[in-house]
GROMACS .gro file of C-alpha atoms in nm:
model
  497
    1MET     CA    1   4.400 -11.895  -2.680
    2LYS     CA    2   4.662 -11.942  -2.388
    3SER     CA    3   4.552 -12.104  -2.069
    4GLU     CA    4   4.744 -12.182  -1.720
    5VAL     CA    5   4.943 -12.586  -1.794
    6HIS     CA    6   5.092 -12.717  -1.526
    7ARG     CA    7   5.425 -12.872  -1.631
    8LEU     CA    8   5.570 -13.176  -1.391
    9ILE     CA    9   5.965 -13.071  -1.361
   10PRO     CA   10   6.132 -13.460  -1.372
   11VAL     CA   11   6.414 -13.445  -1.047
   12THR     CA   12   6.673 -13.653  -1.119
   13LYS     CA   13   6.853 -13.778  -1.480
   14ALA     CA   14   6.831 -14.147  -1.537
   15LYS     CA   15   7.232 -14.228  -1.630
   16GLU     CA   16   7.023 -14.526  -1.878
   17ASN     CA   17   6.679 -14.680  -1.909
   18LYS     CA   18   6.583 -14.908  -1.629
   19SER     CA   19   6.300 -15.112  -1.710
   20ILE     CA   20   6.093 -15.399  -1.433
   21ASN     CA   21   5.983 -15.707  -1.625
   22GLY     CA   22   5.977 -15.586  -1.988
   23ASP     CA   23   5.846 -15.231  -1.850
   24VAL     CA   24   6.059 -14.945  -1.943
   25PHE     CA   25   6.080 -14.592  -1.663
   26GLU     CA   26   6.176 -14.278  -1.786
   27ASP     CA   27   6.339 -14.011  -1.596
   28ARG     CA   28   5.944 -13.916  -1.626
   29ASP     CA   29   5.895 -14.141  -1.364
   30VAL     CA   30   6.052 -13.951  -1.124
   31PHE     CA   31   5.952 -13.509  -0.988
   32GLU     CA   32   5.886 -13.304  -0.818
   33GLU     CA   33   5.508 -13.249  -0.736
   34SER     CA   34   5.301 -13.198  -0.393
   35VAL     CA   35   4.966 -13.442  -0.219
   36GLU     CA   36   4.786 -13.109  -0.387
   37ASP     CA   37   4.930 -13.172  -0.748
   38LYS     CA   38   4.960 -13.547  -0.726
   39LYS     CA   39   4.503 -13.493  -0.668
   40SER     CA   40   4.468 -13.255  -0.897
   41ARG     CA   41   4.578 -13.430  -1.191
   42TRP     CA   42   4.455 -13.720  -1.096
   43ARG     CA   43   4.113 -13.559  -1.021
   44SER     CA   44   4.148 -13.379  -1.418
   45ILE     CA   45   4.256 -13.759  -1.550
   46HIS     CA   46   3.912 -13.888  -1.394
   47LEU     CA   47   3.738 -13.618  -1.521
   48ALA     CA   48   3.866 -13.722  -1.856
   49CYS     CA   49   3.767 -14.017  -1.845
   50LEU     CA   50   3.417 -13.897  -1.737
   51ILE     CA   51   3.377 -13.728  -2.032
   52MET     CA   52   3.453 -14.043  -2.264
   53PHE     CA   53   3.176 -14.209  -2.058
   54ILE     CA   54   2.952 -13.962  -2.158
   55GLY     CA   55   3.139 -13.952  -2.566
   56SER     CA   56   3.043 -14.321  -2.542
   57LEU     CA   57   2.646 -14.283  -2.377
   58ASP     CA   58   2.582 -14.071  -2.690
   59TYR     CA   59   2.674 -14.278  -2.908
   60SER     CA   60   2.499 -14.629  -2.731
   61ILE     CA   61   2.202 -14.445  -2.570
   62VAL     CA   62   2.037 -14.436  -2.874
   63ILE     CA   63   2.212 -14.717  -3.145
   64THR     CA   64   1.897 -14.893  -3.097
   65SER     CA   65   1.568 -14.706  -3.103
   66ILE     CA   66   1.767 -14.441  -3.408
   67TRP     CA   67   1.519 -14.610  -3.685
   68PRO     CA   68   1.161 -14.612  -3.492
   69TYR     CA   69   1.268 -14.282  -3.422
   70LEU     CA   70   1.308 -14.180  -3.699
   71GLN     CA   71   0.998 -14.376  -3.886
   72SER     CA   72   0.817 -14.215  -3.626
   73ILE     CA   73   0.926 -13.829  -3.728
   74THR     CA   74   0.946 -13.937  -4.098
   75TYR     CA   75   0.725 -14.230  -4.157
   76THR     CA   76   0.964 -14.396  -4.422
   77LYS     CA   77   1.002 -14.761  -4.413
   78ASP     CA   78   1.312 -14.660  -4.638
   79THR     CA   79   1.601 -14.871  -4.497
   80THR     CA   80   1.921 -14.673  -4.696
   81PHE     CA   81   1.914 -14.292  -4.458
   82LEU     CA   82   1.943 -14.494  -4.219
   83GLY     CA   83   2.280 -14.662  -4.333
   84TRP     CA   84   2.310 -14.289  -4.344
   85LEU     CA   85   2.237 -14.215  -4.036
   86LEU     CA   86   2.477 -14.485  -3.907
   87CYS     CA   87   2.725 -14.360  -4.113
   88ALA     CA   88   2.704 -14.028  -4.054
   89PHE     CA   89   2.791 -14.064  -3.635
   90GLY     CA   90   3.129 -14.214  -3.770
   91LEU     CA   91   3.190 -13.983  -4.086
   92GLY     CA   92   3.285 -13.695  -3.809
   93GLN     CA   93   3.488 -13.850  -3.570
   94LEU     CA   94   3.736 -14.026  -3.905
   95VAL     CA   95   3.691 -13.657  -3.986
   96PHE     CA   96   3.791 -13.439  -3.704
   97ALA     CA   97   3.947 -13.643  -3.496
   98PRO     CA   98   4.315 -13.566  -3.610
   99ILE     CA   99   4.215 -13.222  -3.693
  100LEU     CA  100   4.063 -13.213  -3.311
  101GLY     CA  101   4.392 -13.391  -3.235
  102LEU     CA  102   4.601 -13.118  -3.419
  103TRP     CA  103   4.482 -12.842  -3.229
  104SER     CA  104   4.562 -13.022  -2.920
  105ASN     CA  105   4.907 -12.957  -2.963
  106TYR     CA  106   4.929 -12.560  -3.033
  107VAL     CA  107   4.714 -12.462  -2.730
  108ASP     CA  108   4.577 -12.600  -2.409
  109VAL     CA  109   4.354 -12.908  -2.394
  110LYS     CA  110   4.120 -12.780  -2.303
  111TRP     CA  111   4.005 -12.527  -2.557
  112PRO     CA  112   3.955 -12.842  -2.766
  113ILE     CA  113   3.755 -13.060  -2.495
  114LEU     CA  114   3.509 -12.763  -2.437
  115THR     CA  115   3.396 -12.717  -2.740
  116THR     CA  116   3.330 -13.034  -2.819
  117LEU     CA  117   3.127 -13.086  -2.514
  118ILE     CA  118   2.884 -12.751  -2.562
  119LEU     CA  119   2.909 -12.942  -2.931
  120GLY     CA  120   2.708 -13.299  -2.773
  121VAL     CA  121   2.524 -13.006  -2.583
  122PHE     CA  122   2.345 -12.852  -2.866
  123ALA     CA  123   2.359 -13.212  -3.036
  124ASN     CA  124   2.177 -13.336  -2.845
  125THR     CA  125   2.005 -13.045  -2.774
  126LEU     CA  126   1.893 -13.105  -3.138
  127TYR     CA  127   1.851 -13.475  -3.186
  128GLY     CA  128   1.584 -13.477  -3.003
  129TYR     CA  129   1.381 -13.165  -3.108
  130ALA     CA  130   1.375 -13.380  -3.506
  131GLY     CA  131   1.092 -13.418  -3.474
  132ALA     CA  132   0.973 -13.088  -3.370
  133PHE     CA  133   1.084 -12.918  -3.675
  134PRO     CA  134   0.791 -12.839  -3.980
  135SER     CA  135   0.987 -13.051  -4.236
  136HIS     CA  136   1.274 -13.207  -4.318
  137ASN     CA  137   1.351 -13.420  -4.021
  138GLY     CA  138   1.551 -13.711  -4.120
  139ILE     CA  139   1.800 -13.406  -4.219
  140VAL     CA  140   1.792 -13.265  -3.925
  141MET     CA  141   1.869 -13.646  -3.698
  142LEU     CA  142   2.129 -13.680  -4.001
  143VAL     CA  143   2.302 -13.317  -3.862
  144ALA     CA  144   2.269 -13.395  -3.516
  145ARG     CA  145   2.440 -13.718  -3.524
  146PHE     CA  146   2.704 -13.606  -3.756
  147CYS     CA  147   2.763 -13.291  -3.461
  148LEU     CA  148   2.760 -13.571  -3.234
  149GLY     CA  149   3.059 -13.774  -3.482
  150ILE     CA  150   3.245 -13.414  -3.473
  151ARG     CA  151   3.205 -13.473  -3.006
  152ALA     CA  152   3.320 -13.824  -3.068
  153GLY     CA  153   3.687 -13.769  -3.193
  154ASN     CA  154   3.748 -13.559  -2.880
  155VAL     CA  155   3.854 -13.993  -2.747
  156ALA     CA  156   4.203 -13.875  -2.989
  157VAL     CA  157   4.273 -13.513  -2.763
  158ILE     CA  158   4.178 -13.704  -2.469
  159LYS     CA  159   4.433 -14.028  -2.486
  160SER     CA  160   4.715 -13.778  -2.598
  161TYR     CA  161   4.609 -13.575  -2.197
  162VAL     CA  162   4.580 -13.904  -2.057
  163SER     CA  163   4.958 -14.000  -2.195
  164GLY     CA  164   5.094 -13.675  -2.097
  165ALA     CA  165   4.984 -13.588  -1.820
  166THR     CA  166   5.139 -13.985  -1.675
  167THR     CA  167   5.458 -14.153  -1.643
  168VAL     CA  168   5.499 -14.477  -1.829
  169LYS     CA  169   5.430 -14.628  -1.550
  170GLU     CA  170   5.104 -14.447  -1.455
  171ARG     CA  171   5.010 -14.488  -1.810
  172THR     CA  172   4.863 -14.872  -1.850
  173SER     CA  173   4.635 -14.861  -1.554
  174ALA     CA  174   4.539 -14.479  -1.647
  175VAL     CA  175   4.396 -14.594  -2.041
  176ALA     CA  176   4.251 -14.934  -1.834
  177ASN     CA  177   4.046 -14.682  -1.646
  178PHE     CA  178   3.928 -14.466  -1.995
  179SER     CA  179   3.845 -14.763  -2.093
  180THR     CA  180   3.632 -14.905  -1.845
  181ALA     CA  181   3.474 -14.611  -1.906
  182GLN     CA  182   3.446 -14.578  -2.256
  183THR     CA  183   3.268 -14.979  -2.182
  184ILE     CA  184   3.028 -14.861  -1.945
  185GLY     CA  185   2.910 -14.606  -2.150
  186LEU     CA  186   2.864 -14.870  -2.422
  187MET     CA  187   2.714 -15.085  -2.175
  188ILE     CA  188   2.430 -14.875  -1.982
  189GLY     CA  189   2.279 -14.704  -2.246
  190PRO     CA  190   2.100 -15.020  -2.435
  191VAL     CA  191   1.977 -15.032  -2.066
  192ILE     CA  192   1.901 -14.657  -2.072
  193GLN     CA  193   1.672 -14.682  -2.339
  194THR     CA  194   1.492 -14.973  -2.281
  195ALA     CA  195   1.404 -14.872  -1.926
  196LEU     CA  196   1.236 -14.576  -2.088
  197THR     CA  197   1.012 -14.763  -2.332
  198PRO     CA  198   0.701 -14.739  -2.067
  199LEU     CA  199   0.718 -14.365  -2.199
  200GLY     CA  200   0.622 -14.422  -2.580
  201GLU     CA  201   0.572 -14.310  -2.899
  202THR     CA  202   0.335 -13.943  -2.723
  203GLY     CA  203   0.491 -13.963  -2.419
  204LEU     CA  204   0.480 -13.617  -2.266
  205ARG     CA  205   0.401 -13.266  -2.487
  206TRP     CA  206   0.554 -12.906  -2.334
  207ASP     CA  207   0.360 -12.690  -2.634
  208LEU     CA  208   0.490 -12.348  -2.499
  209ILE     CA  209   0.815 -12.459  -2.606
  210LYS     CA  210   0.766 -12.738  -2.811
  211LEU     CA  211   0.922 -13.060  -2.630
  212THR     CA  212   0.830 -13.415  -2.651
  213LEU     CA  213   0.953 -13.654  -2.415
  214ASN     CA  214   0.891 -14.007  -2.503
  215MET     CA  215   1.089 -14.335  -2.510
  216TYR     CA  216   1.323 -14.207  -2.807
  217THR     CA  217   1.367 -13.808  -2.754
  218THR     CA  218   1.407 -13.843  -2.373
  219ALA     CA  219   1.741 -14.023  -2.435
  220ALA     CA  220   1.871 -13.788  -2.592
  221PHE     CA  221   1.780 -13.450  -2.305
  222LEU     CA  222   1.950 -13.722  -2.099
  223VAL     CA  223   2.258 -13.763  -2.166
  224THR     CA  224   2.211 -13.347  -2.238
  225LEU     CA  225   2.107 -13.323  -1.896
  226LEU     CA  226   2.457 -13.514  -1.842
  227GLY     CA  227   2.615 -13.316  -2.080
  228ILE     CA  228   2.604 -12.982  -1.936
  229VAL     CA  229   2.663 -13.093  -1.539
  230THR     CA  230   2.965 -13.244  -1.684
  231LEU     CA  231   3.057 -12.897  -1.873
  232VAL     CA  232   3.012 -12.706  -1.524
  233LEU     CA  233   3.235 -12.960  -1.372
  234PHE     CA  234   3.522 -12.976  -1.644
  235LEU     CA  235   3.507 -12.588  -1.619
  236LEU     CA  236   3.546 -12.560  -1.268
  237MET     CA  237   3.756 -12.839  -1.207
  238PHE     CA  238   3.971 -12.976  -1.526
  239LYS     CA  239   4.369 -12.836  -1.467
  240SER     CA  240   4.543 -12.949  -1.773
  241TYR     CA  241   4.876 -13.093  -1.696
  242ARG     CA  242   5.195 -13.179  -1.856
  243ILE     CA  243   5.511 -13.357  -1.709
  244ALA     CA  244   5.754 -13.164  -1.856
  245ASP     CA  245   6.025 -13.313  -2.043
  246THR     CA  246   6.323 -13.205  -1.950
  247LEU     CA  247   6.499 -12.996  -1.629
  248ASP     CA  248   6.657 -12.723  -1.698
  249GLU     CA  249   6.800 -12.565  -2.054
  250ASP     CA  250   7.197 -12.808  -1.932
  251THR     CA  251   6.993 -13.131  -1.945
  252GLU     CA  252   7.052 -13.185  -2.326
  253ASP     CA  253   7.072 -13.622  -2.232
  254TYR     CA  254   6.716 -13.607  -2.130
  255GLN     CA  255   6.623 -13.299  -2.466
  256SER     CA  256   6.782 -13.577  -2.748
  257ILE     CA  257   6.444 -13.839  -2.612
  258ASP     CA  258   6.216 -13.481  -2.623
  259ASP     CA  259   6.343 -13.419  -2.948
  260GLY     CA  260   6.418 -13.760  -3.086
  261LYS     CA  261   6.271 -13.890  -3.398
  262VAL     CA  262   5.898 -14.169  -3.357
  263ASP     CA  263   5.983 -14.504  -3.525
  264LYS     CA  264   5.700 -14.457  -3.753
  265VAL     CA  265   5.762 -14.807  -3.866
  266ALA     CA  266   5.672 -14.933  -3.497
  267ALA     CA  267   5.372 -14.661  -3.439
  268SER     CA  268   5.188 -14.770  -3.783
  269VAL     CA  269   5.202 -15.163  -3.685
  270ALA     CA  270   5.093 -15.039  -3.375
  271ALA     CA  271   4.769 -14.861  -3.596
  272LEU     CA  272   4.696 -15.183  -3.791
  273ALA     CA  273   4.676 -15.316  -3.521
  274PHE     CA  274   4.430 -15.160  -3.345
  275SER     CA  275   4.222 -15.092  -3.693
  276LEU     CA  276   4.211 -15.483  -3.777
  277ALA     CA  277   4.091 -15.543  -3.423
  278VAL     CA  278   3.849 -15.265  -3.475
  279PHE     CA  279   3.739 -15.370  -3.755
  280SER     CA  280   3.726 -15.744  -3.654
  281MET     CA  281   3.432 -15.563  -3.370
  282THR     CA  282   3.203 -15.488  -3.681
  283TYR     CA  283   3.200 -15.894  -3.771
  284ASP     CA  284   3.025 -15.961  -3.454
  285GLU     CA  285   2.805 -15.586  -3.453
  286THR     CA  286   2.688 -15.661  -3.803
  287ILE     CA  287   2.600 -15.991  -3.853
  288LEU     CA  288   2.502 -15.998  -3.483
  289LEU     CA  289   2.082 -15.993  -3.524
  290PRO     CA  290   2.105 -16.223  -3.939
  291LEU     CA  291   2.300 -16.485  -3.721
  292THR     CA  292   2.074 -16.591  -3.391
  293MET     CA  293   1.749 -16.546  -3.641
  294ALA     CA  294   1.908 -16.805  -3.902
  295MET     CA  295   2.072 -17.022  -3.638
  296TYR     CA  296   1.834 -17.065  -3.346
  297ALA     CA  297   1.494 -16.892  -3.544
  298TRP     CA  298   1.450 -16.688  -3.347
  299SER     CA  299   1.204 -16.411  -3.357
  300ARG     CA  300   1.369 -16.007  -3.457
  301ASN     CA  301   1.243 -16.014  -3.081
  302GLU     CA  302   1.385 -16.292  -2.946
  303ALA     CA  303   1.741 -16.195  -3.114
  304VAL     CA  304   1.723 -15.805  -2.941
  305LEU     CA  305   1.604 -15.963  -2.625
  306TYR     CA  306   1.878 -16.239  -2.577
  307ASN     CA  307   2.138 -16.079  -2.784
  308GLY     CA  308   2.117 -15.794  -2.582
  309ILE     CA  309   2.136 -15.977  -2.227
  310LEU     CA  310   2.434 -16.156  -2.406
  311LEU     CA  311   2.651 -15.822  -2.466
  312THR     CA  312   2.568 -15.688  -2.159
  313GLY     CA  313   2.762 -16.055  -2.010
  314GLY     CA  314   3.048 -15.986  -2.277
  315ALA     CA  315   3.096 -15.566  -2.149
  316CYS     CA  316   3.147 -15.718  -1.777
  317VAL     CA  317   3.374 -15.927  -1.972
  318ALA     CA  318   3.510 -15.662  -2.109
  319VAL     CA  319   3.559 -15.445  -1.768
  320LEU     CA  320   3.703 -15.759  -1.637
  321SER     CA  321   3.963 -15.790  -1.853
  322PHE     CA  322   4.078 -15.486  -1.862
  323LEU     CA  323   4.148 -15.475  -1.488
  324ALA     CA  324   4.327 -15.807  -1.597
  325VAL     CA  325   4.530 -15.625  -1.849
  326LYS     CA  326   4.627 -15.380  -1.575
  327TYR     CA  327   4.767 -15.623  -1.325
  328LEU     CA  328   4.942 -15.809  -1.538
  329SER     CA  329   5.099 -15.494  -1.684
  330LYS     CA  330   5.284 -15.433  -1.425
  331ARG     CA  331   5.390 -15.837  -1.428
  332CYS     CA  332   5.512 -15.888  -1.794
  333ASP     CA  333   5.617 -15.727  -2.087
  334GLU     CA  334   5.225 -15.567  -2.259
  335ARG     CA  335   5.375 -15.683  -2.568
  336LYS     CA  336   5.358 -16.074  -2.531
  337ILE     CA  337   4.933 -15.942  -2.326
  338LEU     CA  338   4.882 -15.840  -2.636
  339LEU     CA  339   4.940 -16.193  -2.888
  340GLY     CA  340   4.829 -16.337  -2.598
  341SER     CA  341   4.556 -16.104  -2.632
  342LEU     CA  342   4.462 -16.155  -2.974
  343ALA     CA  343   4.457 -16.550  -2.969
  344ILE     CA  344   4.143 -16.503  -2.745
  345LEU     CA  345   4.019 -16.277  -2.946
  346ILE     CA  346   4.117 -16.563  -3.283
  347THR     CA  347   4.005 -16.803  -3.016
  348GLY     CA  348   3.682 -16.668  -3.029
  349TYR     CA  349   3.574 -16.651  -3.408
  350THR     CA  350   3.733 -16.938  -3.495
  351LEU     CA  351   3.469 -17.076  -3.237
  352GLN     CA  352   3.216 -16.839  -3.418
  353ILE     CA  353   3.246 -17.135  -3.744
  354PRO     CA  354   2.985 -17.374  -3.750
  355MET     CA  355   3.143 -17.703  -3.692
  356PRO     CA  356   3.164 -17.995  -3.935
  357PHE     CA  357   3.152 -18.330  -3.788
  358THR     CA  358   2.775 -18.192  -3.633
  359SER     CA  359   2.423 -18.343  -3.823
  360SER     CA  360   2.193 -18.061  -3.762
  361TYR     CA  361   2.118 -17.789  -3.960
  362PRO     CA  362   1.998 -17.459  -3.944
  363PRO     CA  363   1.621 -17.498  -3.917
  364ALA     CA  364   1.450 -17.397  -4.258
  365PRO     CA  365   1.202 -17.103  -4.284
  366GLN     CA  366   0.827 -17.183  -4.185
  367VAL     CA  367   0.777 -16.853  -4.394
  368ALA     CA  368   0.777 -16.705  -4.712
  369VAL     CA  369   1.132 -16.501  -4.696
  370ASN     CA  370   1.336 -16.379  -5.072
  371SER     CA  371   1.675 -16.466  -4.945
  372THR     CA  372   1.793 -16.271  -5.225
  373ASP     CA  373   1.613 -15.948  -5.097
  374ILE     CA  374   1.625 -15.974  -4.720
  375ASP     CA  375   1.562 -15.610  -4.455
  376PHE     CA  376   1.673 -15.755  -4.080
  377ASN     CA  377   1.528 -15.377  -4.034
  378THR     CA  378   1.148 -15.494  -4.081
  379LEU     CA  379   1.156 -15.884  -4.049
  380ASP     CA  380   0.984 -15.982  -3.751
  381CYS     CA  381   0.876 -16.314  -3.787
  382GLU     CA  382   0.649 -16.312  -3.452
  383GLY     CA  383   0.416 -16.623  -3.515
  384ALA     CA  384   0.655 -16.795  -3.681
  385ARG     CA  385   0.979 -16.933  -3.688
  386CYS     CA  386   1.184 -16.729  -4.005
  387GLY     CA  387   1.498 -16.998  -3.959
  388CYS     CA  388   1.754 -17.070  -4.234
  389TYR     CA  389   1.640 -16.879  -4.512
  390PHE     CA  390   2.045 -16.786  -4.690
  391ASP     CA  391   2.157 -17.005  -4.999
  392TRP     CA  392   2.396 -17.123  -4.805
  393CYS     CA  393   2.160 -17.314  -4.498
  394THR     CA  394   2.159 -17.573  -4.649
  395TYR     CA  395   2.493 -17.706  -4.601
  396THR     CA  396   2.640 -17.528  -4.348
  397PRO     CA  397   2.607 -17.729  -4.056
  398GLN     CA  398   2.473 -17.524  -3.720
  399LEU     CA  399   2.640 -17.282  -3.448
  400PHE     CA  400   2.522 -17.460  -3.092
  401LEU     CA  401   2.428 -17.214  -2.834
  402SER     CA  402   2.692 -17.339  -2.589
  403GLN     CA  403   2.959 -17.302  -2.828
  404TYR     CA  404   2.830 -16.910  -2.984
  405ILE     CA  405   2.848 -16.840  -2.542
  406VAL     CA  406   3.144 -16.871  -2.521
  407ALA     CA  407   3.263 -16.735  -2.857
  408VAL     CA  408   3.124 -16.417  -2.746
  409THR     CA  409   3.294 -16.438  -2.465
  410CYS     CA  410   3.603 -16.473  -2.546
  411VAL     CA  411   3.591 -16.214  -2.812
  412SER     CA  412   3.437 -15.955  -2.537
  413PHE     CA  413   3.783 -16.046  -2.333
  414GLY     CA  414   4.011 -16.054  -2.573
  415PHE     CA  415   3.880 -15.690  -2.793
  416ALA     CA  416   3.911 -15.514  -2.490
  417ALA     CA  417   4.227 -15.658  -2.473
  418THR     CA  418   4.429 -15.637  -2.717
  419ILE     CA  419   4.232 -15.284  -2.745
  420LEU     CA  420   4.406 -15.158  -2.421
  421THR     CA  421   4.761 -15.268  -2.460
  422VAL     CA  422   4.791 -15.218  -2.830
  423THR     CA  423   4.730 -14.832  -2.725
  424THR     CA  424   4.882 -14.826  -2.487
  425ILE     CA  425   5.246 -14.954  -2.700
  426TYR     CA  426   5.114 -14.666  -2.954
  427SER     CA  427   5.123 -14.452  -2.673
  428LYS     CA  428   5.475 -14.537  -2.575
  429ILE     CA  429   5.636 -14.588  -2.882
  430LEU     CA  430   5.509 -14.203  -2.960
  431GLY     CA  431   5.760 -14.088  -2.709
  432PRO     CA  432   5.722 -13.772  -2.444
  433LYS     CA  433   5.631 -13.571  -2.719
  434PRO     CA  434   5.205 -13.398  -2.826
  435GLN     CA  435   5.032 -13.683  -2.934
  436GLY     CA  436   4.750 -13.501  -3.035
  437LEU     CA  437   4.744 -13.543  -3.378
  438PHE     CA  438   4.904 -13.959  -3.377
  439MET     CA  439   4.583 -14.059  -3.175
  440GLY     CA  440   4.303 -13.834  -3.366
  441LEU     CA  441   4.489 -13.967  -3.681
  442LEU     CA  442   4.409 -14.309  -3.425
  443THR     CA  443   4.162 -14.285  -3.435
  444ALA     CA  444   3.954 -14.190  -3.761
  445GLY     CA  445   4.190 -14.578  -3.806
  446GLY     CA  446   3.883 -14.732  -3.587
  447SER     CA  447   3.691 -14.468  -3.693
  448PHE     CA  448   3.706 -14.638  -4.090
  449SER     CA  449   3.745 -14.984  -3.957
  450ARG     CA  450   3.427 -14.902  -3.810
  451MET     CA  451   3.233 -14.722  -4.177
  452VAL     CA  452   3.465 -15.046  -4.431
  453GLY     CA  453   3.396 -15.299  -4.181
  454PRO     CA  454   3.002 -15.359  -4.231
  455VAL     CA  455   2.934 -15.300  -4.626
  456ILE     CA  456   3.230 -15.583  -4.625
  457VAL     CA  457   3.095 -15.835  -4.366
  458GLY     CA  458   2.689 -15.826  -4.452
  459PHE     CA  459   2.799 -15.956  -4.877
  460MET     CA  460   3.087 -16.199  -4.740
  461PHE     CA  461   2.823 -16.318  -4.451
  462ALA     CA  462   2.539 -16.274  -4.688
  463GLU     CA  463   2.699 -16.512  -4.976
  464TYR     CA  464   2.923 -16.735  -4.784
  465GLY     CA  465   2.781 -16.744  -4.498
  466PRO     CA  466   2.979 -16.784  -4.069
  467VAL     CA  467   3.237 -17.096  -4.219
  468TRP     CA  468   3.393 -16.755  -4.478
  469SER     CA  469   3.261 -16.467  -4.272
  470PHE     CA  470   3.454 -16.552  -3.890
  471LEU     CA  471   3.705 -16.778  -4.157
  472SER     CA  472   3.881 -16.475  -4.282
  473ILE     CA  473   3.886 -16.207  -4.028
  474SER     CA  474   4.038 -16.511  -3.854
  475ILE     CA  475   4.270 -16.515  -4.070
  476VAL     CA  476   4.386 -16.126  -4.067
  477LEU     CA  477   4.405 -16.133  -3.718
  478LEU     CA  478   4.720 -16.419  -3.758
  479LEU     CA  479   4.863 -16.227  -3.977
  480THR     CA  480   4.936 -15.930  -3.750
  481ILE     CA  481   4.992 -16.170  -3.483
  482VAL     CA  482   5.269 -16.239  -3.725
  483MET     CA  483   5.311 -15.900  -3.851
  484ILE     CA  484   5.421 -15.796  -3.460
  485ILE     CA  485   5.593 -16.079  -3.393
  486VAL     CA  486   5.825 -15.962  -3.698
  487THR     CA  487   5.801 -15.563  -3.579
  488TYR     CA  488   5.827 -15.709  -3.146
  489ARG     CA  489   6.186 -15.522  -3.136
  490ARG     CA  490   6.018 -15.245  -3.206
  491LEU     CA  491   5.708 -15.212  -3.042
  492VAL     CA  492   5.934 -15.069  -2.758
  493PRO     CA  493   5.849 -14.754  -2.617
  494MET     CA  494   6.113 -14.446  -2.708
  495CYS     CA  495   6.266 -14.405  -2.462
  496GLN     CA  496   6.390 -14.777  -2.484
  497ARG     CA  497   6.562 -14.709  -2.830
   0.00000   0.00000   0.00000
């Protein structure tokens, strides 16, 4: 499968690398490009951002309703299968992100992206129709979630495309754009799902095509519609661009950059830092509800409402973080920004450790709850405050609500800045070569962290409470900073080595 790839040719060959405030520019920063080509190139990059947005919406728009939807079509109360449903998405991305990335190294990136867009439309339609099948409805949902995970694997292809279609100077801004698109998708998904609740579980039915539009399925069909629109725009507007790596066959000096070996140590450090940052985020994602229910005696409904408001604010903070990194990257070394971002992230997790000097403790439960057999998906304390029912509640101080809000704000800012900066550094370390496989491995590492993180975090929280849970991840991130400082001189673009 061959398709036209627009290659932009450098018009100068620098004798030595230029550096401004630590940002190194390649020969590829100076190339021949018409105004129309530049508009078309950035139009394709912005379209890639739209695809990232839809991909995030795929995940977030149903995440708060997947359990009640499963219950409504299978009448199950067993949360074991829910775990498989949540795992299926990450497993699909983990397995197929490297495969899609490797595929994109050998063909026009248009084909892997086009394939995953079509798969996304199919998977969301299948998810919406899961209740229409006469049997095995849960298996249908499982297949749909796994296919959506495969579709999410195209993030590796998109990152690779953006890296190849931008200069080193442009890359931080471009990466910030698609990271912002991802965050907005994650932010508005739950809001849309909440807005659909008036439809109820019955909703509207069209028996001729077995279509049901209720509070659960409408979200999936809405993303299906957006996916079709994106698919049409992609076919009409997307063009593959790659800034050429050589001026001509006699340009031996520049060709040596293209043939240069990737610093595997530096790339591994950046990839590990990315995975550990994603792993750290699973702490808040996993124990958000049980922590606030235990510390403040919130009912499940209150915890969902208040944490939803807090996470929406956190998503807004993340967008501000992306804008801050775009601004700062033009004025200082990105490695310094990465260290600062990790420091803010550590501050956020440290602030979630209850202060030892307070005499206030979590409220005791006012309902009978067995702390050894707690199901957070079915526990609801309306009419009575659950309070703190873990063994560690008797000796762990209460976490101040103001302290918790500041902590989540720091985590949101620090995590967003860390992910953006480390992804950009990783891309520059890889150099001008096609990065599909490497970006696939990076994405797979993040998916693996999201799969194993909740298991580890859930155990730590239930057995040892917030003190050791957040202290342990703070130590892990501190060791990450040490690792980056030790390899600081190697975390540079390939052209600077």
